[in-house]
Coordinates of C-alpha atoms and ligand atoms in Angstrom, one line a residue:
X1 CA -34.5 76.2 -13.7
X2 CA -35.9 72.8 -14.7
X3 CA -35.7 70.1 -12.1
X4 CA -34.9 66.5 -13.2
X5 CA -35.4 63.2 -11.4
X6 CA -35.5 59.5 -12.4
X7 CA -36.0 56.4 -10.3
X8 CA -35.2 52.8 -11.0
X9 CA -35.8 50.3 -8.1
X10 CA -38.3 48.0 -6.5
X11 CA -40.8 50.4 -5.1
X12 CA -43.7 52.2 -6.9
X13 CA -42.0 55.1 -8.7
X14 CA -44.8 57.7 -8.6
X15 CA -44.8 58.6 -4.9
X16 CA -41.0 58.7 -4.9
X17 CA -40.9 61.0 -8.0
X18 CA -43.6 63.2 -6.7
X19 CA -41.8 63.7 -3.4
X20 CA -38.6 64.4 -5.3
X21 CA -40.3 67.0 -7.5
X22 CA -41.5 68.7 -4.3
X23 CA -37.9 68.7 -3.1
X24 CA -37.0 70.4 -6.4
X25 CA -39.8 73.0 -6.3
X26 CA -37.4 75.6 -4.8
X27 CA -35.6 75.7 -8.2
X28 CA -38.6 77.5 -9.7
X29 CA -41.0 76.0 -12.3
X30 CA -44.1 76.6 -14.3
X31 CA -45.3 73.0 -15.0
X32 CA -44.5 69.5 -14.0
X33 CA -44.8 66.0 -15.4
X34 CA -44.1 62.3 -14.8
X35 CA -43.6 59.2 -17.0
X36 CA -43.7 55.8 -15.5
X37 CA -43.5 52.3 -16.8
X38 CA -47.0 50.9 -16.7
X39 CA -47.1 47.3 -18.0
X40 CA -46.5 47.5 -21.7
X41 CA -46.7 51.3 -22.0
X42 CA -45.1 54.5 -20.7
X43 CA -47.8 56.4 -18.8
X44 CA -47.2 60.2 -19.1
X45 CA -49.0 62.8 -17.0
X46 CA -48.1 66.5 -17.2
X47 CA -49.7 69.6 -16.1
X48 CA -49.1 73.4 -16.2
X49 CA -48.8 75.0 -12.8
X50 CA -48.1 73.6 -9.4
X51 CA -47.3 70.0 -8.6
X52 CA -50.7 69.8 -6.9
X53 CA -52.2 70.0 -10.4
X54 CA -50.0 67.1 -11.5
X55 CA -51.1 65.1 -8.5
X56 CA -54.7 65.8 -9.2
X57 CA -54.3 64.7 -12.8
X58 CA -52.5 61.5 -11.9
X59 CA -55.5 59.8 -10.3
X60 CA -54.8 56.2 -9.2
X61 CA -51.1 56.1 -10.1
X62 CA -49.6 53.2 -12.1
X63 CA -47.6 50.8 -9.8
X64 CA -44.5 50.8 -12.1
X65 CA -41.1 50.9 -10.4
X66 CA -39.2 52.9 -13.0
X67 CA -39.9 56.4 -14.0
X68 CA -38.9 60.0 -14.6
X69 CA -40.2 63.4 -13.4
X70 CA -39.6 67.0 -14.3
X71 CA -40.4 70.5 -13.2
X72 CA -40.1 72.9 -16.2
X73 CA -39.0 76.5 -16.3
X74 CA -40.0 77.6 -19.8
X75 CA -37.3 78.5 -22.4
X76 CA -38.7 77.3 -25.8
X77 CA -42.5 77.4 -25.9
X78 CA -44.8 79.0 -23.4
X79 CA -45.8 77.2 -20.1
X80 CA -48.6 74.7 -21.0
X81 CA -49.6 71.1 -20.5
X82 CA -48.3 70.3 -24.0
X83 CA -44.9 71.9 -23.5
X84 CA -44.4 70.3 -20.1
X85 CA -41.9 67.4 -19.9
X86 CA -41.6 64.4 -20.4
X87 CA -41.6 64.5 -24.2
X88 CA -42.0 61.4 -26.2
X89 CA -40.9 60.0 -29.6
X90 CA -43.5 59.4 -32.4
X91 CA -44.2 55.8 -31.3
X92 CA -44.3 56.8 -27.6
X93 CA -41.6 54.2 -26.7
X94 CA -39.0 56.8 -25.7
X95 CA -39.5 59.6 -23.2
X96 CA -37.1 62.3 -22.2
X97 CA -36.7 65.1 -19.6
X98 CA -34.3 68.0 -20.1
X99 CA -32.6 71.0 -18.6
X100 CA -30.8 73.5 -21.0
X101 CA -31.3 74.6 -24.5
X102 CA -30.8 72.6 -27.7
X103 CA -29.4 75.6 -29.7
X104 CA -29.6 73.8 -33.1
X105 CA -33.1 72.4 -32.4
X106 CA -34.6 74.2 -35.4
X107 CA -32.2 72.5 -37.8
X108 CA -32.7 69.1 -36.1
X109 CA -36.5 69.4 -36.1
X110 CA -36.4 70.2 -39.9
X111 CA -34.2 67.3 -40.5
X112 CA -36.3 64.9 -38.4
X113 CA -39.6 66.2 -39.9
X114 CA -38.1 65.5 -43.4
X115 CA -37.5 62.0 -42.2
X116 CA -41.1 61.6 -41.2
X117 CA -41.1 62.4 -37.5
X118 CA -44.1 64.3 -36.2
X119 CA -43.7 66.9 -33.4
X120 CA -46.3 67.5 -30.7
X121 CA -44.8 70.5 -28.8
X122 CA -43.1 73.8 -29.3
X123 CA -40.1 72.7 -27.3
X124 CA -36.5 72.1 -28.2
X125 CA -36.5 69.1 -25.9
X126 CA -38.7 67.0 -28.2
X127 CA -35.9 66.8 -30.8
X128 CA -34.0 64.7 -28.3
X129 CA -36.8 62.1 -28.0
X130 CA -37.0 61.8 -31.8
X131 CA -33.2 61.5 -32.2
X132 CA -33.2 58.7 -29.6
X133 CA -35.9 56.9 -31.4
X134 CA -34.0 57.2 -34.7
X135 CA -30.8 55.9 -33.1
X136 CA -32.6 53.0 -31.5
X137 CA -34.3 52.2 -34.8
X138 CA -30.8 52.1 -36.3
X139 CA -29.8 49.4 -33.8
X140 CA -28.3 51.3 -30.8
X141 CA -29.3 50.4 -27.3
X142 CA -30.6 53.3 -25.2
X143 CA -27.2 54.1 -23.6
X144 CA -25.4 54.3 -27.0
X145 CA -28.4 56.1 -28.5
X146 CA -28.0 58.8 -25.9
X147 CA -24.2 59.1 -26.5
X148 CA -24.8 59.4 -30.3
X149 CA -27.7 61.9 -29.8
X150 CA -25.5 63.9 -27.4
X151 CA -22.9 64.3 -30.1
X152 CA -25.5 66.0 -32.3
X153 CA -26.8 68.6 -29.8
X154 CA -25.4 72.1 -29.6
X155 CA -25.5 74.0 -26.3
X156 CA -25.5 72.8 -22.7
X157 CA -27.9 70.1 -21.6
X158 CA -28.7 67.8 -18.8
X159 CA -30.9 64.9 -19.9
X160 CA -32.6 61.8 -18.6
X161 CA -34.5 59.3 -20.8
X162 CA -36.1 55.9 -20.7
X163 CA -37.5 53.5 -23.3
X164 CA -40.1 50.7 -23.3
X165 CA -37.5 48.6 -25.1
X166 CA -35.3 48.6 -22.0
X167 CA -37.8 48.6 -19.2
X168 CA -35.5 48.6 -16.1
X169 CA -33.1 51.3 -17.4
X170 CA -32.7 55.0 -17.3
X171 CA -30.0 56.9 -19.2
X172 CA -28.6 60.4 -18.3
X173 CA -26.2 62.9 -19.8
X174 CA -24.4 66.0 -18.8
X175 CA -23.3 68.2 -21.6
X176 CA -21.7 71.5 -20.7
X177 CA -23.1 73.6 -17.9
X178 CA -26.9 73.3 -17.9
X179 CA -27.0 72.1 -14.3
X180 CA -25.7 68.9 -12.8
X181 CA -26.6 65.2 -13.0
X182 CA -26.2 63.4 -9.7
X183 CA -26.7 59.7 -9.3
X184 CA -27.7 58.3 -5.9
X185 CA -27.0 54.6 -5.0
X186 CA -29.5 53.0 -2.7
X187 CA -30.2 49.4 -1.7
X188 CA -31.6 47.8 -4.8
X189 CA -32.6 51.2 -6.2
X190 CA -30.9 54.1 -8.0
X191 CA -32.0 57.6 -8.4
X192 CA -30.7 60.2 -10.9
X193 CA -31.5 63.9 -10.5
X194 CA -30.5 67.5 -11.3
X195 CA -29.5 68.2 -7.8
X196 CA -28.8 66.7 -4.4
X197 CA -32.1 67.9 -2.8
X198 CA -33.9 65.2 -4.8
X199 CA -31.4 62.5 -4.0
X200 CA -30.5 62.9 -0.3
X201 CA -33.9 61.8 1.1
X202 CA -33.2 58.4 -0.6
X203 CA -29.5 57.9 -0.2
X204 CA -26.3 59.8 0.7
X205 CA -24.1 57.7 -1.6
X206 CA -23.7 59.7 -4.8
X207 CA -21.6 60.3 -7.9
X208 CA -21.7 63.3 -10.2
X209 CA -21.5 63.1 -14.0
X210 CA -18.9 65.5 -15.5
X211 CA -19.3 67.5 -18.8
X212 CA -19.5 65.2 -21.8
X213 CA -20.5 62.0 -19.9
X214 CA -23.5 59.7 -20.2
X215 CA -24.7 57.1 -17.7
X216 CA -26.8 54.0 -17.7
X217 CA -28.8 53.7 -14.5
X218 CA -30.5 50.5 -13.3
X219 CA -31.7 49.4 -9.8
X220 CA -28.3 47.7 -9.3
X221 CA -26.3 50.8 -9.9
X222 CA -24.8 52.8 -12.7
X223 CA -22.1 52.8 -15.4
X224 CA -20.8 55.8 -17.3
X225 CA -18.8 56.6 -20.5
X226 CA -18.0 59.7 -22.4
X227 CA -20.2 60.7 -25.3
X228 CA -17.3 59.4 -27.6
X229 CA -17.3 56.0 -25.9
X230 CA -14.4 56.0 -23.4
X231 CA -15.3 54.2 -20.2
X232 CA -15.6 56.4 -17.0
X233 CA -15.1 55.2 -13.5
X234 CA -17.8 57.0 -11.4
X235 CA -16.3 58.4 -8.2
X236 CA -18.7 57.7 -5.4
X237 CA -18.8 60.0 -2.3
X238 CA -20.9 60.2 0.8
X239 CA -22.7 63.5 1.3
X240 CA -23.7 64.3 4.9
X241 CA -27.3 65.4 5.3
X242 CA -28.8 67.3 8.2
X243 CA -32.4 66.3 8.1
X244 CA -33.4 69.4 10.1
X245 CA -32.3 71.9 7.5
X246 CA -34.3 70.0 4.9
X247 CA -37.6 70.8 6.6
X248 CA -39.4 74.1 7.4
X249 CA -40.1 73.1 11.0
X250 CA -41.8 75.8 13.0
X251 CA -41.4 78.4 10.3
X252 CA -44.0 79.3 7.7
X253 CA -41.4 79.7 5.0
X254 CA -38.0 78.4 4.2
X255 CA -36.7 82.0 3.7
X256 CA -37.6 82.9 7.3
X257 CA -36.2 79.6 8.6
X258 CA -32.9 80.2 6.7
X259 CA -32.7 83.8 7.9
X260 CA -32.9 82.4 11.5
X261 CA -30.3 79.7 10.7
X262 CA -27.6 82.3 10.1
X263 CA -26.0 82.4 13.6
X264 CA -25.3 78.6 13.4
X265 CA -24.4 78.6 9.7
X266 CA -21.9 81.5 10.2
X267 CA -20.4 79.8 13.2
X268 CA -20.1 76.5 11.3
X269 CA -18.4 78.3 8.4
X270 CA -16.0 80.1 10.6
X271 CA -14.9 77.1 12.6
X272 CA -14.6 74.8 9.6
X273 CA -11.9 77.1 8.3
X274 CA -10.3 78.4 11.5
X275 CA -9.5 77.8 15.2
X276 CA -9.4 80.3 17.9
X277 CA -7.0 78.5 20.2
X278 CA -4.4 78.4 18.8
X279 CA -5.3 81.1 16.3
X280 CA -5.0 79.4 12.9
X281 CA -6.6 79.1 9.5
X282 CA -7.4 75.7 8.0
X283 CA -8.3 75.5 4.3
X284 CA -8.5 71.8 3.7
X285 CA -9.9 72.0 0.2
X286 CA -7.6 74.6 -1.3
X287 CA -5.7 71.8 -3.1
X288 CA -2.9 73.0 -5.4
X289 CA -4.1 76.6 -5.0
X290 CA -2.7 76.7 -1.4
X291 CA 0.9 76.8 -2.5
X292 CA 0.4 79.4 -5.2
X293 CA -1.3 82.1 -3.2
X294 CA 2.0 83.7 -2.2
X295 CA 2.7 84.5 -5.9
X296 CA -0.7 86.0 -6.6
X297 CA -0.5 89.7 -7.7
X298 CA -4.2 90.4 -8.4
X299 CA -7.6 89.0 -7.6
X300 CA -10.8 89.0 -9.6
X301 CA -14.0 87.9 -7.9
X302 CA -16.9 86.8 -10.0
X303 CA -20.5 85.8 -9.2
X304 CA -24.1 86.6 -10.0
X305 CA -26.9 88.2 -7.9
X306 CA -26.5 87.7 -4.2
X307 CA -23.2 85.9 -4.7
X308 CA -21.9 88.9 -6.7
X309 CA -22.8 91.1 -3.7
X310 CA -20.8 88.8 -1.4
X311 CA -17.9 89.0 -3.9
X312 CA -18.1 92.8 -3.7
X313 CA -17.6 92.6 0.0
X314 CA -14.8 90.1 -0.5
X315 CA -13.1 92.4 -2.9
X316 CA -12.8 95.1 -0.2
X317 CA -11.4 92.5 2.3
X318 CA -8.7 91.3 -0.1
X319 CA -7.5 94.8 -0.9
X320 CA -7.4 95.8 2.8
X321 CA -5.9 92.6 4.2
X322 CA -3.7 91.3 1.4
X323 CA -2.8 94.6 -0.1
X324 CA -3.2 93.5 -3.7
X325 CA -5.6 94.8 -6.4
X326 CA -9.0 93.1 -6.3
X327 CA -12.0 93.6 -8.6
X328 CA -15.5 92.1 -8.4
X329 CA -17.3 91.5 -11.6
X330 CA -20.6 90.1 -12.8
X331 CA -19.7 86.7 -14.3
X332 CA -21.9 87.1 -17.3
X333 CA -20.2 90.4 -18.2
X334 CA -16.7 89.2 -17.4
X335 CA -17.0 86.3 -19.8
X336 CA -17.9 88.5 -22.7
X337 CA -15.2 91.1 -22.4
X338 CA -11.6 90.4 -22.9
X339 CA -10.5 90.2 -19.3
X340 CA -6.7 90.5 -18.8
X341 CA -5.6 87.5 -16.8
X342 CA -2.5 85.5 -16.3
X343 CA -1.1 82.9 -14.0
X344 CA -0.5 85.5 -11.3
X345 CA -4.2 86.4 -11.2
X346 CA -6.4 84.5 -8.8
X347 CA -10.1 84.2 -9.9
X348 CA -12.4 83.6 -7.0
X349 CA -15.9 82.4 -8.1
X350 CA -18.7 82.7 -5.6
X351 CA -21.6 80.5 -6.1
X352 CA -24.1 78.9 -3.7
X353 CA -25.1 76.2 -6.1
X354 CA -21.8 75.8 -7.9
X355 CA -23.9 75.3 -11.0
X356 CA -24.7 78.8 -12.3
X357 CA -24.0 78.8 -16.0
X358 CA -22.7 82.3 -16.2
X359 CA -20.2 81.6 -13.4
X360 CA -19.1 78.3 -15.1
X361 CA -18.6 80.0 -18.4
X362 CA -16.6 82.8 -16.8
X363 CA -14.5 80.1 -15.1
X364 CA -13.8 78.5 -18.5
X365 CA -12.5 81.9 -19.7
X366 CA -10.3 82.2 -16.6
X367 CA -9.0 78.6 -17.1
X368 CA -8.0 79.3 -20.7
X369 CA -6.1 82.4 -19.6
X370 CA -4.1 80.2 -17.1
X371 CA -5.5 82.0 -14.0
X372 CA -5.5 80.3 -10.6
X373 CA -9.0 79.6 -9.5
X374 CA -10.7 79.2 -6.1
X375 CA -14.4 78.8 -5.7
X376 CA -16.5 79.7 -2.7
X377 CA -19.3 77.2 -2.8
X378 CA -22.1 75.8 -0.6
X379 CA -22.7 72.6 -2.5
X380 CA -20.4 69.6 -2.1
X381 CA -19.1 68.2 -5.4
X382 CA -20.8 70.9 -7.5
X383 CA -19.3 71.9 -10.9
X384 CA -17.4 75.0 -9.7
X385 CA -15.6 72.8 -7.2
X386 CA -14.5 70.4 -9.9
X387 CA -13.3 73.2 -12.2
X388 CA -11.5 75.3 -9.7
X389 CA -8.0 74.5 -8.4
X390 CA -9.3 74.8 -4.9
X391 CA -12.5 75.2 -2.9
X392 CA -13.6 77.1 0.2
X393 CA -16.9 75.5 1.3
X394 CA -19.5 77.5 3.1
X395 CA -21.4 75.5 5.7
X396 CA -24.9 77.0 5.3
X397 CA -26.5 73.6 4.8
X398 CA -29.3 73.3 2.1
X399 CA -30.8 76.6 1.1
X400 CA -34.2 76.2 -0.3
X401 CA -35.7 79.7 -0.3
X402 CA -35.2 81.1 -3.8
X403 CA -34.1 84.3 -2.2
X404 CA -30.6 83.6 -0.9
X405 CA -30.0 84.7 2.7
X406 CA -27.7 82.4 4.7
X407 CA -25.5 81.8 1.7
X408 CA -24.8 85.5 1.4
X409 CA -23.6 85.9 5.0
X410 CA -21.6 82.6 5.0
X411 CA -20.0 83.5 1.7
X412 CA -19.0 86.9 3.2
X413 CA -17.5 85.2 6.2
X414 CA -15.7 82.6 4.0
X415 CA -14.3 85.5 1.9
X416 CA -13.1 87.3 5.0
X417 CA -11.1 84.2 6.1
X418 CA -9.9 83.6 2.5
X419 CA -8.6 87.2 2.4
X420 CA -6.8 86.6 5.7
X421 CA -5.3 83.4 4.2
X422 CA -4.0 85.3 1.2
X423 CA -2.6 88.0 3.4
X424 CA -0.9 85.3 5.5
X425 CA 0.6 83.7 2.3
X426 CA 1.9 87.1 1.3
X427 CA 3.5 87.7 4.7
X428 CA 1.1 90.5 5.5
X429 CA -0.7 89.0 8.6
X430 CA 1.0 88.6 12.0
X431 CA -0.2 86.0 14.4
X432 CA -1.5 88.7 16.7
X433 CA -3.5 90.3 13.9
X434 CA -4.9 86.9 13.0
X435 CA -5.9 86.3 16.6
X436 CA -7.7 89.7 16.7
X437 CA -9.6 88.9 13.5
X438 CA -10.7 85.5 14.8
X439 CA -11.8 87.1 18.0
X440 CA -14.0 89.5 16.1
X441 CA -15.4 86.7 14.1
X442 CA -16.2 84.7 17.2
X443 CA -18.5 87.5 18.3
X444 CA -20.5 87.5 15.1
X445 CA -23.0 84.7 15.6
X446 CA -24.2 86.2 18.8
X447 CA -24.5 89.7 17.2
X448 CA -26.6 88.2 14.4
X449 CA -28.8 86.4 16.9
X450 CA -29.4 89.8 18.6
X451 CA -30.5 91.3 15.3
X452 CA -33.0 88.5 14.8
X453 CA -34.6 89.4 18.1
X454 CA -35.8 92.6 16.5
X455 CA -38.3 90.8 14.4
X456 CA -41.4 92.7 15.8
X457 CA -39.8 96.0 15.1
X458 CA -39.0 95.0 11.5
X459 CA -42.5 93.8 11.0
X460 CA -43.9 97.2 11.9
X461 CA -41.5 98.9 9.5
X462 CA -42.5 96.4 6.8
X463 CA -46.2 97.4 7.1
X464 CA -45.4 101.0 6.2
X465 CA -43.0 100.1 3.4
X466 CA -45.4 97.5 1.9
X467 CA -47.4 100.3 0.2
X468 CA -44.4 101.8 -1.5
X469 CA -44.0 101.4 -5.3
X470 CA -40.3 102.1 -5.2
X471 CA -37.6 101.9 -2.5
X472 CA -34.0 103.3 -2.7
X473 CA -31.3 101.5 -0.7
X474 CA -28.1 103.6 0.0
X475 CA -24.8 102.6 1.4
X476 CA -21.1 103.5 1.2
X477 CA -17.9 101.4 1.4
X478 CA -18.7 98.0 2.8
X479 CA -22.3 99.0 3.1
X480 CA -22.7 99.6 -0.6
X481 CA -22.9 95.9 -1.5
X482 CA -25.3 95.5 1.5
X483 CA -27.6 98.2 -0.1
X484 CA -27.5 96.3 -3.4
X485 CA -28.4 93.1 -1.5
X486 CA -31.2 94.7 0.4
X487 CA -32.7 96.1 -2.8
X488 CA -32.4 92.7 -4.5
X489 CA -34.1 90.9 -1.6
X490 CA -37.0 93.3 -1.6
X491 CA -37.6 93.2 -5.3
X492 CA -37.3 89.4 -5.5
X493 CA -39.8 88.5 -3.0
X494 CA -42.2 91.5 -2.7
X495 CA -42.1 92.7 -6.4
X496 CA -41.5 96.3 -5.2
X497 CA -39.1 98.1 -7.5
X498 CA -36.0 98.7 -5.5
X499 CA -32.5 100.0 -6.3
X500 CA -29.3 99.7 -4.4
X501 CA -27.0 102.7 -4.9
X502 CA -23.6 103.9 -3.7
X503 CA -24.7 106.8 -1.5
X504 CA -22.2 109.1 -3.1
X505 CA -23.9 108.5 -6.5
X506 CA -27.3 109.5 -5.2
X507 CA -26.8 113.2 -6.0
X508 CA -25.9 112.3 -9.6
X509 CA -29.4 111.3 -10.6
X510 CA -31.5 109.2 -8.2
X511 CA -32.2 112.3 -6.0
X512 CA -34.6 113.4 -8.8
X513 CA -36.9 110.6 -7.7
X514 CA -37.2 111.7 -4.0
X515 CA -40.6 112.8 -2.8
X516 CA -42.8 111.9 0.2
X517 CA -44.1 108.7 -1.3
X518 CA -40.5 107.4 -2.2
X519 CA -38.9 105.8 0.9
X520 CA -35.2 105.3 1.3
X521 CA -33.4 102.7 3.4
X522 CA -30.0 104.1 4.4
X523 CA -27.3 101.8 5.9
X524 CA -25.5 104.1 8.3
X525 CA -23.9 101.9 10.9
X526 CA -20.9 103.0 13.0
X527 CA -18.2 102.4 10.4
X528 CA -20.2 102.7 7.2
X529 CA -18.8 106.3 6.5
X530 CA -21.5 107.4 8.9
X531 CA -20.9 111.2 8.8
X532 CA -21.2 111.1 5.0
X533 CA -24.3 109.1 5.3
X534 CA -25.8 111.7 7.6
X535 CA -25.4 114.3 4.9
X536 CA -27.2 112.0 2.4
X537 CA -30.0 111.4 4.8
X538 CA -30.4 115.1 5.4
X539 CA -30.4 115.8 1.6
X540 CA -33.2 113.2 1.2
X541 CA -35.3 114.5 4.0
X542 CA -34.9 118.1 2.7
X543 CA -36.8 116.9 -0.3
X544 CA -39.5 115.3 1.8
X545 CA -38.3 111.7 1.4
X546 CA -38.8 109.4 4.4
X547 CA -35.7 107.6 5.6
X548 CA -35.4 104.3 7.5
X549 CA -31.9 104.0 8.9
X550 CA -30.0 100.8 9.7
X551 CA -27.9 102.1 12.5
X552 CA -25.7 100.9 15.3
X553 CA -27.4 100.4 18.7
X554 CA -27.1 103.4 20.9
X555 CA -26.6 105.9 18.0
X556 CA -28.8 108.6 19.4
X557 CA -28.0 111.2 16.7
X558 CA -29.1 108.9 13.8
X559 CA -32.0 107.6 15.7
X560 CA -33.2 111.2 16.2
X561 CA -32.5 112.1 12.6
X562 CA -34.1 109.2 10.7
X563 CA -37.8 108.8 10.4
X564 CA -37.4 105.2 11.7
X565 CA -34.5 103.0 12.5
X566 CA -33.5 99.4 12.7
X567 CA -30.6 98.7 14.9
X568 CA -27.6 96.3 14.8
X569 CA -25.2 95.6 17.7
X570 CA -21.7 97.1 17.4
X571 CA -19.4 94.6 15.7
X572 CA -16.0 95.0 14.1
X573 CA -16.1 97.4 11.2
X574 CA -15.2 94.6 8.7
X575 CA -18.2 92.5 9.9
X576 CA -20.8 95.2 9.7
X577 CA -22.0 93.9 6.3
X578 CA -23.1 90.7 7.9
X579 CA -24.9 92.3 10.8
X580 CA -26.5 95.1 8.6
X581 CA -27.9 92.7 6.0
X582 CA -30.0 90.8 8.5
X583 CA -32.7 93.5 9.1
X584 CA -32.9 94.0 5.3
X585 CA -33.5 90.3 4.8
X586 CA -36.2 90.3 7.5
X587 CA -37.7 93.5 6.0
X588 CA -38.0 92.0 2.5
X589 CA -39.5 88.9 4.0
X590 CA -42.1 90.8 6.1
X591 CA -43.0 93.2 3.3
X592 CA -43.6 90.2 1.0
X593 CA -45.7 88.3 3.5
X594 CA -47.7 91.5 4.1
X595 CA -48.3 91.8 0.4
X596 CA -49.4 88.2 0.1
X597 CA -46.4 87.1 -2.1
X598 CA -45.2 83.6 -2.6
X599 CA -42.0 84.1 -0.6
X600 CA -40.3 80.8 -1.2
X601 CA -41.1 80.6 -4.9
X602 CA -41.2 84.1 -6.3
X603 CA -42.6 84.5 -9.8
X604 CA -40.3 84.0 -12.7
X605 CA -37.3 83.2 -10.5
X606 CA -35.2 80.1 -10.4
X607 CA -32.9 79.0 -7.6
X608 CA -30.1 77.8 -9.8
X609 CA -29.9 79.6 -13.1
X610 CA -28.6 77.1 -15.7
X611 CA -29.4 79.0 -18.9
X612 CA -27.8 82.2 -20.1
Ligands
F6R1 C1 -30.8 86.0 -5.0 C2 -30.3 84.8 -5.5 C3 -29.7 84.8 -6.9 C4 -28.4 84.0 -6.8 C5 -27.7 83.9 -8.2 C6 -26.4 83.1 -8.1 O1 -31.5 85.9 -3.8 O2 -30.5 83.7 -5.0 O3 -29.3 86.1 -7.2 O4 -27.5 84.5 -5.8 O5 -28.6 83.3 -9.1 O6 -26.6 81.8 -7.7 P1 -25.4 80.9 -7.2 O7 -24.9 81.6 -5.9 O8 -26.0 79.6 -7.0 O9 -24.4 81.0 -8.3

């Protein structure tokens, strides 16, 4: 979704903004633009397509030290130079960049046109520039003009604006859940952005705006208030940055690098929540949720995409370890039904970014029903962590590839430990059992490293799958979410149509598709209801369908049966989803590379989805 950045300081703004926009590229975008103070005017340059187009159009950049930049992911109005942000007021003295949807933009535009404003784009965003202009003409300064404008906007928005009338100032607003606004405090310079990736290269000292807050940002710092005028004390925090995870290093793509970071990310996640000696669980960020886990009678896990697949694995852990009913649901469906929740229900939201709008809206429903909430999140200070009663952080580091990889496996590991923590709170986990679980977890990073060593084998498989038009992924039990995830990865990055199915469901329809040109990937590891999977594989082969099996090392029977196999080392049954997903991630990556696809920025996709 749209990326936002603003800079106010002492250095030329354009190079800083361009670099920040590149740091935001992973969010997905179709056009990019910059506005910078240039003497007595605001110089705007914007271009459809990649940031390279914007750079080419910029020519000799103005030397101004205050400016804003934007990557756009179209909602209202097709991708074009004209619809790219920033958008300006009639007199060109106010410019604005935006993430979200102004739901009442048509009514506002009619009203503003009737008052003499002229519009230049098809976007909803432009109404904001004209509203700011009108409020300033009525005597408000930019900060107050944004607060007043914010009160008129329906829907969720993140906004940054600047005006020629207040040359050293930027203003920003967060309204609802259209992505975050983070302010970074440097030495004589301040940066404001939609996410940390654009801020951390400049400073690690940050503060987040909450829903309904606006900020005034200057080189000296920032102040904030609510849209209705109550002062807000910005809570500053220091965010650690690992400069290595921010760069591609030896890898051609972030996705491949992040796949290879999994052994370390998994280990970091495990040992930030547990110790082996003595065997113990530590959940430092559970807050008030910690004491209420014993009273929980039911768990609902919510998430979207890859995070939903992790939640589906977590559901199975909670039922098995804690012995209470657990369901996993798509957050966007959950919020629009009438979920039955009460204060004995624990809602666990899983979100890498912590800013996915569907998840945040579902959390609002859960809050209203009085449910206890814990979020499993990879982003310090993100919105889900502020809404939930407690947080379990995954330690995957920054994930830039649009296709999520290390955030899936670390979320599964975090959910495993959280399930143990709930079991412990409910008196269902002995010290000995905990020690055994932790021992199994301790083996996992090495097992994942071993799978990564099969890269050449996977690459060969990828060459034969790359010509397919459709691929079916099958799994049972814990391997069912893995099949879903394998299919999602493949379709996201290679644009091959893929479906993940519960293997038992296969005979109830999908089997009609099977023919020699329709390959199947079957997850049939040691514990994934292997004998049932063997029957499924035979049924497919009887209809001429080629099968690639993901099997446990040394499984001679399945190796002989399948047309090809990718192997994973033997791990505990509960951890097979983590081991088995790795070859599927590599497979999707290699198929995509073979087909010449843009792996890190697949078409139409956004890293953080902030519109419904
Ligand atoms: C898939 C992918 C998406 C995200 C989904 C949820 O590779 O990245 O499906 O998993 O958009 O995002 P978060 O986890 O940030 O809530």
